[in-house]
Amino acid sequence: MTRCPTLVIAGTHSGAGKTSFTLALARALARRGRETQTFKVGPDFLDPTYLALASGRPCYNLDGWMAGRDHCRRLFARATADADCALVEGVMGLFDGADAQGDEGCTAEIARLLDAPVILVVNVHGMGRSFAALVKGYTTFQTDLRFTGVVANHCGSERHAALLSDSLQAAGLPPLLGAIPRGAFPELASRHLGLVTADRGQLPESLLDALADALERNLSLETLFPKMLTKTKKTIGTPEFAPSNGRLRLGVARDAAFHFYYQDLFDALRTSGCEVLFFSPLDDRRLPEGLSGLYLGGGYPELHAERLAENGEMLAAIRAYADSGRPLYAECGGLMYLSRGIETDGRFYPLAGVLPTRTRMLAGKKALGYVEVALTEDSLWGRRGELLRGHEFHYSELIDDPTSDPAWRKVYSLRRCRTDTVETEGYQNGAILASYLHLHYASQPAAVARFLERCGGTP
């Protein structure tokens, strides 16, 4: 199929400025009428909310370790089928991924997979000729990557930019595409998991325009990215999933408290014949009608614990649904909402009480990293013995052991990739499954079919 022009925006490390640069570029292209499809490398839920607002299109995650390379290829082809250009924001540093010895999960893997050129963003504060040494290391570490050039972020002056450009030229390295002055990009709000989730309050049109203006004052889109400003004929890709025979309805919690989801899961469910119905545990008083399944995703329920606790009608609706025997899946923030309540800032907020445990917020990080799960029993996303991959990041923990209630069992054998430790997790009671893990359905080809089968679809 014909591919749209693509750039991978990589950084030397987290905090180099690749998110601000990618947002600025997406906004600048969108202002020129370009349909710009954005992607985020890795498992992050937050950056995609910013990129979606900047481009006006849903943003998709590309994660070679969690979802697999074939899925990433198909997803990229499908999402860009009607786009003029694509921007792929990297994760951490260019070569940082699932482990220290291979490419899985890193930005370089995706750049190679897509055969897409890379722009390297470097924080140059306090750097001179060492800038060239740093760039040389990144651009020659793996010789099969293609580099369009380098962007110097937090540059001190025009004289500083000239020095940096000269150092690259003298060393025969990719050119300096532009230098963004220190403080030129407006600050983006952040909290303990990275950026806060973007909405029009956090990322108004004026902030997006300020980002794009700062970029265009210091780079020329016409000169540097001519192919990205030219429309290209596209061939529509083939759907990954054949439609099911029945009509299923999945209720999905989505509001300021619950919004950590992967867009491609919803695409897969819809293509498979499942209607996805969003509702708000914060604002709605009842669940959507006629649900076949319920999905409580991750987010920041601790920030909205008081409002969640006050919405007694919704909590009662969740409890009634849990008693109905229909599938209910809760992960991370959803697990917290399903529990007896959240302890945070010295107060306890009672919640659904379906999962027999309390949760509490911690001052430091409880868990962060990739995980692999072997199912020890048949469950919502697969059958006993099947493997799934995902990740976890949370600042809360369980106070009580849910399995002290004999109705609940642990059905995950969980291996943490960073430490290679194995423990049990995944709390199941009938058709209810709750876990801190964010699983990616693409890691297990049959996962969507298994889930829909449990929701009443055709096996």
CSV table of C-alpha atoms in Angstrom, one decimal:
chain,number,residue,atom,x,y,z
A,1,MET,CA,0.0,0.0,0.0
A,2,THR,CA,1.1,3.6,-0.5
A,3,ARG,CA,2.4,5.2,2.7
A,4,CYS,CA,2.0,8.7,3.9
A,5,PRO,CA,5.2,10.7,4.7
A,6,THR,CA,6.3,9.9,8.3
A,7,LEU,CA,8.7,11.3,10.9
A,8,VAL,CA,9.8,9.7,14.1
A,9,ILE,CA,10.5,12.3,16.8
A,10,ALA,CA,13.1,10.8,19.2
A,11,GLY,CA,14.9,12.2,22.2
A,12,THR,CA,18.2,11.6,23.8
A,13,HIS,CA,16.4,11.0,27.1
A,14,SER,CA,13.1,11.7,28.9
A,15,GLY,CA,12.7,15.5,29.2
A,16,ALA,CA,14.6,16.4,26.1
A,17,GLY,CA,11.5,18.1,24.7
A,18,LYS,CA,10.2,15.6,22.2
A,19,THR,CA,6.6,15.9,23.4
A,20,SER,CA,6.6,19.7,23.0
A,21,PHE,CA,8.2,19.5,19.6
A,22,THR,CA,5.8,16.8,18.4
A,23,LEU,CA,2.8,18.8,19.6
A,24,ALA,CA,4.1,21.9,18.0
A,25,LEU,CA,4.7,20.1,14.7
A,26,ALA,CA,1.3,18.4,14.7
A,27,ARG,CA,-0.4,21.7,15.4
A,28,ALA,CA,1.6,23.5,12.7
A,29,LEU,CA,0.6,20.9,10.1
A,30,ALA,CA,-3.0,20.8,11.2
A,31,ARG,CA,-3.2,24.6,10.8
A,32,ARG,CA,-2.2,24.1,7.2
A,33,GLY,CA,-5.0,21.7,6.6
A,34,ARG,CA,-2.9,18.5,6.8
A,35,GLU,CA,-4.6,15.4,8.1
A,36,THR,CA,-1.8,14.5,10.6
A,37,GLN,CA,-2.0,11.0,12.2
A,38,THR,CA,-0.1,10.8,15.5
A,39,PHE,CA,1.4,7.9,17.3
A,40,LYS,CA,3.2,7.4,20.6
A,41,VAL,CA,5.8,4.7,21.1
A,42,GLY,CA,5.4,2.6,24.3
A,43,PRO,CA,2.6,2.1,26.8
A,44,ASP,CA,2.0,5.7,27.8
A,45,PHE,CA,-1.6,6.8,28.1
A,46,LEU,CA,-1.1,10.5,28.7
A,47,ASP,CA,1.0,11.9,25.8
A,48,PRO,CA,-1.6,10.5,23.3
A,49,THR,CA,-4.3,12.7,24.8
A,50,TYR,CA,-2.2,15.7,24.0
A,51,LEU,CA,-1.3,14.5,20.5
A,52,ALA,CA,-5.0,13.8,19.7
A,53,LEU,CA,-6.0,17.4,20.6
A,54,ALA,CA,-3.1,18.9,18.6
A,55,SER,CA,-3.9,16.8,15.5
A,56,GLY,CA,-7.7,16.5,15.7
A,57,ARG,CA,-7.4,12.8,15.3
A,58,PRO,CA,-7.2,9.8,17.7
A,59,CYS,CA,-3.6,9.0,18.7
A,60,TYR,CA,-2.5,5.3,18.7
A,61,ASN,CA,0.3,3.6,20.7
A,62,LEU,CA,3.0,1.6,18.9
A,63,ASP,CA,4.6,-0.9,21.3
A,64,GLY,CA,6.7,-3.6,19.8
A,65,TRP,CA,7.2,-5.5,23.1
A,66,MET,CA,3.6,-5.3,24.4
A,67,ALA,CA,1.6,-5.6,21.1
A,68,GLY,CA,4.1,-7.2,18.7
A,69,ARG,CA,5.6,-5.9,15.5
A,70,ASP,CA,3.0,-7.3,13.1
A,71,HIS,CA,0.2,-5.5,15.0
A,72,CYS,CA,2.2,-2.3,14.9
A,73,ARG,CA,2.6,-2.5,11.2
A,74,ARG,CA,-1.1,-3.2,10.6
A,75,LEU,CA,-2.2,-0.6,13.0
A,76,PHE,CA,0.0,2.0,11.4
A,77,ALA,CA,-1.3,1.2,7.9
A,78,ARG,CA,-4.9,1.3,9.0
A,79,ALA,CA,-4.6,4.5,11.0
A,80,THR,CA,-2.7,6.4,8.2
A,81,ALA,CA,-4.9,5.2,5.4
A,82,ASP,CA,-6.6,8.6,5.1
A,83,ALA,CA,-3.9,10.8,6.5
A,84,ASP,CA,-1.6,13.2,4.7
A,85,CYS,CA,1.3,12.6,7.1
A,86,ALA,CA,2.3,10.8,10.3
A,87,LEU,CA,4.2,11.8,13.4
A,88,VAL,CA,5.5,9.2,15.8
A,89,GLU,CA,6.6,10.5,19.2
A,90,GLY,CA,9.2,8.3,20.8
A,91,VAL,CA,9.5,7.1,24.4
A,92,MET,CA,12.3,8.0,26.8
A,93,GLY,CA,15.6,8.0,24.9
A,94,LEU,CA,15.9,6.6,21.3
A,95,PHE,CA,17.2,3.2,22.4
A,96,ASP,CA,15.4,2.8,25.8
A,97,GLY,CA,12.9,0.0,25.8
A,98,ALA,CA,12.0,-3.3,27.5
A,99,ASP,CA,15.6,-4.3,28.4
A,100,ALA,CA,19.2,-3.2,28.1
A,101,GLN,CA,20.2,-5.8,25.5
A,102,GLY,CA,17.6,-5.5,22.7
A,103,ASP,CA,15.3,-3.2,20.7
A,104,GLU,CA,11.9,-4.4,21.9
A,105,GLY,CA,9.7,-1.6,23.1
A,106,CYS,CA,12.1,1.2,22.1
A,107,THR,CA,11.7,4.1,19.6
A,108,ALA,CA,14.5,2.7,17.3
A,109,GLU,CA,12.5,-0.5,16.9
A,110,ILE,CA,9.5,1.4,15.6
A,111,ALA,CA,11.6,3.6,13.3
A,112,ARG,CA,13.1,0.6,11.8
A,113,LEU,CA,9.8,-1.2,11.6
A,114,LEU,CA,8.2,1.7,9.7
A,115,ASP,CA,11.4,2.5,7.7
A,116,ALA,CA,10.8,6.1,8.8
A,117,PRO,CA,13.4,8.8,9.2
A,118,VAL,CA,14.2,10.1,12.7
A,119,ILE,CA,14.6,13.6,14.1
A,120,LEU,CA,16.7,13.6,17.2
A,121,VAL,CA,15.7,16.2,19.9
A,122,VAL,CA,18.5,17.2,22.2
A,123,ASN,CA,18.4,19.4,25.3
A,124,VAL,CA,21.5,21.5,24.6
A,125,HIS,CA,21.6,23.7,27.7
A,126,GLY,CA,25.2,24.1,28.7
A,127,MET,CA,26.6,22.2,25.6
A,128,GLY,CA,29.1,23.2,23.0
A,129,ARG,CA,31.1,20.8,20.8
A,130,SER,CA,30.1,18.0,23.1
A,131,PHE,CA,26.8,18.2,21.3
A,132,ALA,CA,28.4,16.7,18.2
A,133,ALA,CA,29.9,13.9,20.3
A,134,LEU,CA,26.5,13.1,21.7
A,135,VAL,CA,24.8,13.2,18.3
A,136,LYS,CA,27.5,11.0,16.8
A,137,GLY,CA,26.8,8.4,19.5
A,138,TYR,CA,23.1,8.3,18.8
A,139,THR,CA,23.3,8.4,15.1
A,140,THR,CA,26.0,5.7,14.7
A,141,PHE,CA,25.0,3.4,17.5
A,142,GLN,CA,22.8,1.4,15.1
A,143,THR,CA,23.7,2.1,11.4
A,144,ASP,CA,20.4,1.0,9.9
A,145,LEU,CA,18.5,4.0,11.2
A,146,ARG,CA,17.9,7.1,9.0
A,147,PHE,CA,18.3,10.5,10.5
A,148,THR,CA,16.7,13.6,8.9
A,149,GLY,CA,18.6,15.8,11.3
A,150,VAL,CA,18.8,17.2,14.9
A,151,VAL,CA,16.7,19.8,16.8
A,152,ALA,CA,18.5,21.7,19.6
A,153,ASN,CA,16.1,22.4,22.4
A,154,HIS,CA,16.7,25.0,25.2
A,155,CYS,CA,19.2,26.8,23.0
A,156,GLY,CA,20.9,29.9,24.6
A,157,SER,CA,21.3,32.2,21.6
A,158,GLU,CA,21.8,32.6,17.9
A,159,ARG,CA,25.5,32.4,18.5
A,160,HIS,CA,25.0,29.2,20.5
A,161,ALA,CA,22.9,27.7,17.6
A,162,ALA,CA,25.6,28.6,15.1
A,163,LEU,CA,28.2,26.9,17.2
A,164,LEU,CA,26.1,23.7,17.5
A,165,SER,CA,25.4,23.7,13.8
A,166,ASP,CA,29.1,24.1,13.0
A,167,SER,CA,30.1,21.2,15.3
A,168,LEU,CA,27.7,18.9,13.5
A,169,GLN,CA,28.9,20.0,10.1
A,170,ALA,CA,32.6,19.6,11.0
A,171,ALA,CA,32.0,16.0,12.2
A,172,GLY,CA,30.0,15.0,9.1
A,173,LEU,CA,26.8,14.4,11.1
A,174,PRO,CA,23.2,15.0,10.2
A,175,PRO,CA,22.4,18.7,10.1
A,176,LEU,CA,20.9,21.0,12.7
A,177,LEU,CA,17.3,21.5,11.6
A,178,GLY,CA,16.5,24.2,14.0
A,179,ALA,CA,17.3,25.6,17.5
A,180,ILE,CA,14.4,26.3,19.9
A,181,PRO,CA,15.4,29.0,22.3
A,182,ARG,CA,15.2,28.4,26.1
A,183,GLY,CA,11.7,29.1,27.3
A,184,ALA,CA,10.2,29.4,23.8
A,185,PHE,CA,7.9,26.4,24.3
A,186,PRO,CA,5.3,27.0,26.9
A,187,GLU,CA,5.3,24.6,29.9
A,188,LEU,CA,3.0,21.6,30.0
A,189,ALA,CA,1.3,20.6,33.2
A,190,SER,CA,2.6,17.5,34.8
A,191,ARG,CA,2.1,15.2,37.8
A,192,HIS,CA,3.5,11.9,39.1
A,193,LEU,CA,2.9,9.7,36.1
A,194,GLY,CA,4.1,12.3,33.6
A,195,LEU,CA,1.8,14.8,32.0
A,196,VAL,CA,-1.6,15.3,33.3
A,197,THR,CA,-4.3,14.1,31.0
A,198,ALA,CA,-5.0,16.7,28.3
A,199,ASP,CA,-8.4,18.4,27.9
A,200,ARG,CA,-9.3,21.8,26.5
A,201,GLY,CA,-8.7,23.2,30.0
A,202,GLN,CA,-5.1,21.9,30.2
A,203,LEU,CA,-4.4,22.3,26.5
A,204,PRO,CA,-6.4,25.2,25.1
A,205,GLU,CA,-6.1,26.4,21.5
A,206,SER,CA,-4.0,29.3,22.6
A,207,LEU,CA,-1.3,27.0,24.1
A,208,LEU,CA,-1.3,24.8,21.0
A,209,ASP,CA,-0.9,27.8,18.8
A,210,ALA,CA,1.9,29.1,21.0
A,211,LEU,CA,3.8,25.8,20.6
A,212,ALA,CA,3.3,25.9,16.8
A,213,ASP,CA,4.4,29.6,16.6
A,214,ALA,CA,7.6,28.9,18.6
A,215,LEU,CA,8.4,26.0,16.2
A,216,GLU,CA,7.7,28.0,13.0
A,217,ARG,CA,9.8,30.9,14.2
A,218,ASN,CA,12.8,28.6,14.4
A,219,LEU,CA,12.2,25.9,11.7
A,220,SER,CA,10.9,26.0,8.1
A,221,LEU,CA,8.3,23.3,7.4
A,222,GLU,CA,8.4,24.0,3.7
A,223,THR,CA,12.2,23.5,3.5
A,224,LEU,CA,12.6,20.7,6.0
A,225,PHE,CA,9.5,18.6,5.4
A,226,PRO,CA,8.3,19.2,1.8
A,227,LYS,CA,6.9,15.7,1.5
A,228,MET,CA,4.8,16.1,4.6
A,229,LEU,CA,3.0,19.1,3.0
A,230,THR,CA,2.0,17.2,-0.1
A,231,LYS,CA,-1.1,15.1,-0.3
A,232,THR,CA,-0.6,11.4,-1.2
A,233,LYS,CA,-3.1,8.9,-2.5
A,234,LYS,CA,-3.9,6.3,0.1
A,235,THR,CA,-5.0,2.7,-0.1
A,236,ILE,CA,-7.4,1.7,2.7
A,237,GLY,CA,-6.1,-1.2,4.8
A,238,THR,CA,-7.9,-4.4,5.6
A,239,PRO,CA,-9.7,-4.7,9.0
A,240,GLU,CA,-8.0,-7.0,11.5
A,241,PHE,CA,-11.1,-8.6,12.8
A,242,ALA,CA,-14.2,-10.0,11.0
A,243,PRO,CA,-17.5,-8.7,12.3
A,244,SER,CA,-19.4,-11.0,14.7
A,245,ASN,CA,-22.9,-12.3,14.1
A,246,GLY,CA,-24.5,-10.7,17.2
A,247,ARG,CA,-24.7,-7.2,18.6
A,248,LEU,CA,-23.0,-6.7,21.9
A,249,ARG,CA,-22.9,-3.6,24.0
A,250,LEU,CA,-19.8,-2.8,26.2
A,251,GLY,CA,-20.1,0.0,28.8
A,252,VAL,CA,-16.8,1.8,29.3
A,253,ALA,CA,-16.1,4.3,32.1
A,254,ARG,CA,-14.6,7.4,30.5
A,255,ASP,CA,-14.3,10.8,32.2
A,256,ALA,CA,-11.7,12.8,34.2
A,257,ALA,CA,-11.3,9.9,36.6
A,258,PHE,CA,-11.1,7.1,34.1
A,259,HIS,CA,-9.4,7.5,30.7
A,260,PHE,CA,-6.4,5.2,30.4
A,261,TYR,CA,-7.3,3.2,27.3
A,262,TYR,CA,-5.8,2.1,24.0
A,263,GLN,CA,-7.8,3.4,21.0
A,264,ASP,CA,-7.0,0.3,18.9
A,265,LEU,CA,-8.8,-1.9,21.4
A,266,PHE,CA,-12.0,0.0,20.8
A,267,ASP,CA,-11.4,-0.2,17.1
A,268,ALA,CA,-11.0,-4.0,17.4
A,269,LEU,CA,-14.2,-4.4,19.5
A,270,ARG,CA,-16.2,-2.3,17.1
A,271,THR,CA,-14.9,-4.2,14.1
A,272,SER,CA,-15.9,-7.4,15.8
A,273,GLY,CA,-19.5,-6.2,16.2
A,274,CYS,CA,-19.4,-4.8,19.7
A,275,GLU,CA,-21.0,-1.4,20.4
A,276,VAL,CA,-18.8,0.7,22.8
A,277,LEU,CA,-20.9,2.9,25.1
A,278,PHE,CA,-19.0,5.5,27.2
A,279,PHE,CA,-20.4,6.7,30.5
A,280,SER,CA,-19.1,8.8,33.4
A,281,PRO,CA,-18.9,7.4,37.0
A,282,LEU,CA,-18.5,11.0,38.0
A,283,ASP,CA,-21.5,12.6,36.4
A,284,ASP,CA,-23.9,9.9,35.3
A,285,ARG,CA,-26.4,8.3,37.7
A,286,ARG,CA,-27.0,5.0,35.9
A,287,LEU,CA,-25.2,2.7,33.5
A,288,PRO,CA,-26.1,2.5,29.8
A,289,GLU,CA,-29.0,0.2,29.0
A,290,GLY,CA,-28.7,-3.4,27.9
A,291,LEU,CA,-25.0,-4.0,28.6
A,292,SER,CA,-23.3,-7.2,27.7
A,293,GLY,CA,-20.1,-6.3,29.5
A,294,LEU,CA,-18.5,-3.5,31.6
A,295,TYR,CA,-15.0,-2.1,31.5
A,296,LEU,CA,-13.6,0.1,34.2
A,297,GLY,CA,-10.3,1.4,33.0
A,298,GLY,CA,-7.4,3.2,34.6
A,299,GLY,CA,-7.0,6.9,35.4
A,300,TYR,CA,-6.9,9.1,38.4
A,301,PRO,CA,-9.8,8.1,40.7
A,302,GLU,CA,-7.8,9.3,43.7
A,303,LEU,CA,-8.1,12.9,42.4
A,304,HIS,CA,-11.9,12.6,42.2
A,305,ALA,CA,-12.4,10.3,45.2
A,306,GLU,CA,-14.9,12.6,47.0
A,307,ARG,CA,-17.1,13.0,43.9
A,308,LEU,CA,-17.0,9.3,43.1
A,309,ALA,CA,-18.0,8.5,46.6
A,310,GLU,CA,-20.8,11.0,46.6
A,311,ASN,CA,-22.4,9.5,43.4
A,312,GLY,CA,-24.3,6.8,45.3
A,313,GLU,CA,-26.6,6.0,42.5
A,314,MET,CA,-23.8,5.1,40.1
A,315,LEU,CA,-22.1,3.0,42.9
A,316,ALA,CA,-25.4,1.2,43.4
A,317,ALA,CA,-25.7,0.6,39.7
A,318,ILE,CA,-22.1,-0.9,39.6
A,319,ARG,CA,-22.9,-3.2,42.5
A,320,ALA,CA,-26.2,-4.3,40.8
A,321,TYR,CA,-24.4,-5.0,37.6
A,322,ALA,CA,-21.7,-7.0,39.4
A,323,ASP,CA,-24.4,-9.2,41.0
A,324,SER,CA,-25.9,-9.9,37.5
A,325,GLY,CA,-23.2,-12.3,36.5
A,326,ARG,CA,-22.3,-10.4,33.4
A,327,PRO,CA,-18.6,-9.8,32.6
A,328,LEU,CA,-17.0,-6.9,34.5
A,329,TYR,CA,-13.3,-6.0,33.9
A,330,ALA,CA,-11.5,-3.4,36.1
A,331,GLU,CA,-7.9,-2.4,35.8
A,332,CYS,CA,-5.7,-0.2,37.9
A,333,GLY,CA,-7.9,2.9,38.6
A,334,GLY,CA,-10.9,0.7,37.8
A,335,LEU,CA,-9.8,-1.8,40.5
A,336,MET,CA,-9.6,1.0,43.0
A,337,TYR,CA,-13.1,2.1,42.1
A,338,LEU,CA,-14.4,-1.4,42.4
A,339,SER,CA,-12.8,-1.8,45.9
A,340,ARG,CA,-14.3,-0.9,49.2
A,341,GLY,CA,-12.7,2.6,48.9
A,342,ILE,CA,-9.6,4.7,48.6
A,343,GLU,CA,-7.5,6.1,51.5
A,344,THR,CA,-5.8,9.3,50.4
A,345,ASP,CA,-4.6,12.5,52.0
A,346,GLY,CA,-5.6,11.2,55.5
A,347,ARG,CA,-9.2,10.4,54.5
A,348,PHE,CA,-11.1,7.3,53.4
A,349,TYR,CA,-13.6,7.5,50.6
A,350,PRO,CA,-16.0,4.5,50.3
A,351,LEU,CA,-16.6,3.2,46.8
A,352,ALA,CA,-18.3,0.2,45.1
A,353,GLY,CA,-17.3,-2.5,47.6
A,354,VAL,CA,-17.4,-5.3,45.0
A,355,LEU,CA,-13.7,-6.2,45.4
A,356,PRO,CA,-13.2,-7.1,49.1
A,357,THR,CA,-10.2,-4.8,49.8
A,358,ARG,CA,-9.4,-1.2,50.5
A,359,THR,CA,-6.8,0.7,48.5
A,360,ARG,CA,-4.4,3.5,49.6
A,361,MET,CA,-2.3,6.1,47.9
A,362,LEU,CA,1.4,6.0,48.6
A,363,ALA,CA,4.0,8.9,48.6
A,364,GLY,CA,6.2,7.0,46.1
A,365,LYS,CA,5.8,4.8,43.1
A,366,LYS,CA,4.5,1.3,43.9
A,367,ALA,CA,5.2,-0.3,40.5
A,368,LEU,CA,6.3,0.6,37.0
A,369,GLY,CA,7.3,-1.6,34.0
A,370,TYR,CA,6.4,-4.2,31.5
A,371,VAL,CA,4.8,-7.5,32.7
A,372,GLU,CA,3.9,-10.8,31.2
A,373,VAL,CA,0.9,-12.8,32.5
A,374,ALA,CA,0.2,-16.5,32.3
A,375,LEU,CA,-3.4,-17.3,33.0
A,376,THR,CA,-3.7,-20.0,35.6
A,377,GLU,CA,-7.5,-20.3,35.0
A,378,ASP,CA,-9.9,-19.4,32.2
A,379,SER,CA,-10.6,-15.7,32.4
A,380,LEU,CA,-12.2,-12.8,30.5
A,381,TRP,CA,-9.2,-12.3,28.1
A,382,GLY,CA,-8.2,-15.9,27.6
A,383,ARG,CA,-8.0,-19.5,28.6
A,384,ARG,CA,-5.8,-21.2,31.1
A,385,GLY,CA,-2.1,-21.4,30.0
A,386,GLU,CA,-2.4,-18.5,27.5
A,387,LEU,CA,0.1,-15.6,27.8
A,388,LEU,CA,-0.7,-11.9,27.6
A,389,ARG,CA,1.6,-8.9,27.9
A,390,GLY,CA,1.0,-5.4,29.4
A,391,HIS,CA,2.4,-3.0,31.9
A,392,GLU,CA,1.7,-1.4,35.3
A,393,PHE,CA,2.3,1.9,36.8
A,394,HIS,CA,0.6,3.0,40.0
A,395,TYR,CA,1.1,4.8,43.2
A,396,SER,CA,-1.5,2.9,45.2
A,397,GLU,CA,-1.7,-0.5,46.8
A,398,LEU,CA,-4.2,-3.0,48.3
A,399,ILE,CA,-4.6,-2.8,52.0
A,400,ASP,CA,-6.3,-6.2,52.3
A,401,ASP,CA,-6.0,-9.5,50.5
A,402,PRO,CA,-9.2,-10.0,48.4
A,403,THR,CA,-8.6,-13.8,48.4
A,404,SER,CA,-9.3,-13.9,52.1
A,405,ASP,CA,-12.9,-14.1,50.7
A,406,PRO,CA,-13.1,-17.6,49.3
A,407,ALA,CA,-15.2,-16.4,46.4
A,408,TRP,CA,-12.1,-14.6,45.0
A,409,ARG,CA,-9.1,-16.3,43.4
A,410,LYS,CA,-5.8,-15.1,41.8
A,411,VAL,CA,-5.7,-16.1,38.2
A,412,TYR,CA,-2.5,-14.4,36.9
A,413,SER,CA,1.0,-15.7,37.2
A,414,LEU,CA,2.8,-12.4,36.7
A,415,ARG,CA,6.4,-11.9,35.6
A,416,ARG,CA,7.9,-8.5,36.0
A,417,CYS,CA,10.3,-8.0,33.2
A,418,ARG,CA,12.7,-5.6,35.0
A,419,THR,CA,13.4,-7.9,37.9
A,420,ASP,CA,12.2,-11.3,36.4
A,421,THR,CA,10.3,-11.9,39.6
A,422,VAL,CA,7.1,-13.9,39.5
A,423,GLU,CA,4.0,-13.4,41.7
A,424,THR,CA,0.3,-14.0,41.6
A,425,GLU,CA,-2.3,-11.3,40.8
A,426,GLY,CA,-5.5,-10.9,38.9
A,427,TYR,CA,-8.5,-11.2,41.2
A,428,GLN,CA,-11.4,-13.2,39.8
A,429,ASN,CA,-14.9,-14.0,41.1
A,430,GLY,CA,-17.1,-15.6,38.5
A,431,ALA,CA,-17.3,-13.1,35.5
A,432,ILE,CA,-15.6,-10.3,37.5
A,433,LEU,CA,-11.8,-9.7,36.9
A,434,ALA,CA,-9.9,-6.9,38.6
A,435,SER,CA,-6.1,-6.2,38.3
A,436,TYR,CA,-3.6,-3.4,38.6
A,437,LEU,CA,-2.2,-4.5,35.2
A,438,HIS,CA,-2.9,-2.7,31.9
A,439,LEU,CA,-3.1,-5.6,29.4
A,440,HIS,CA,-2.7,-5.1,25.7
A,441,TYR,CA,-5.1,-7.4,23.7
A,442,ALA,CA,-2.8,-7.7,20.7
A,443,SER,CA,-0.3,-9.7,22.8
A,444,GLN,CA,-2.7,-12.6,22.6
A,445,PRO,CA,-4.4,-13.0,19.2
A,446,ALA,CA,-7.5,-14.6,20.6
A,447,ALA,CA,-8.1,-12.1,23.4
A,448,VAL,CA,-10.8,-10.0,21.8
A,449,ALA,CA,-12.7,-13.1,20.6
A,450,ARG,CA,-12.4,-14.6,24.1
A,451,PHE,CA,-13.7,-11.5,25.8
A,452,LEU,CA,-16.6,-11.1,23.4
A,453,GLU,CA,-17.5,-14.8,23.8
A,454,ARG,CA,-17.8,-14.2,27.6
A,455,CYS,CA,-20.0,-11.2,26.8
A,456,GLY,CA,-22.4,-13.5,24.9
A,457,GLY,CA,-20.9,-13.4,21.4
A,458,THR,CA,-20.6,-16.3,19.0
A,459,PRO,CA,-17.5,-18.5,19.9
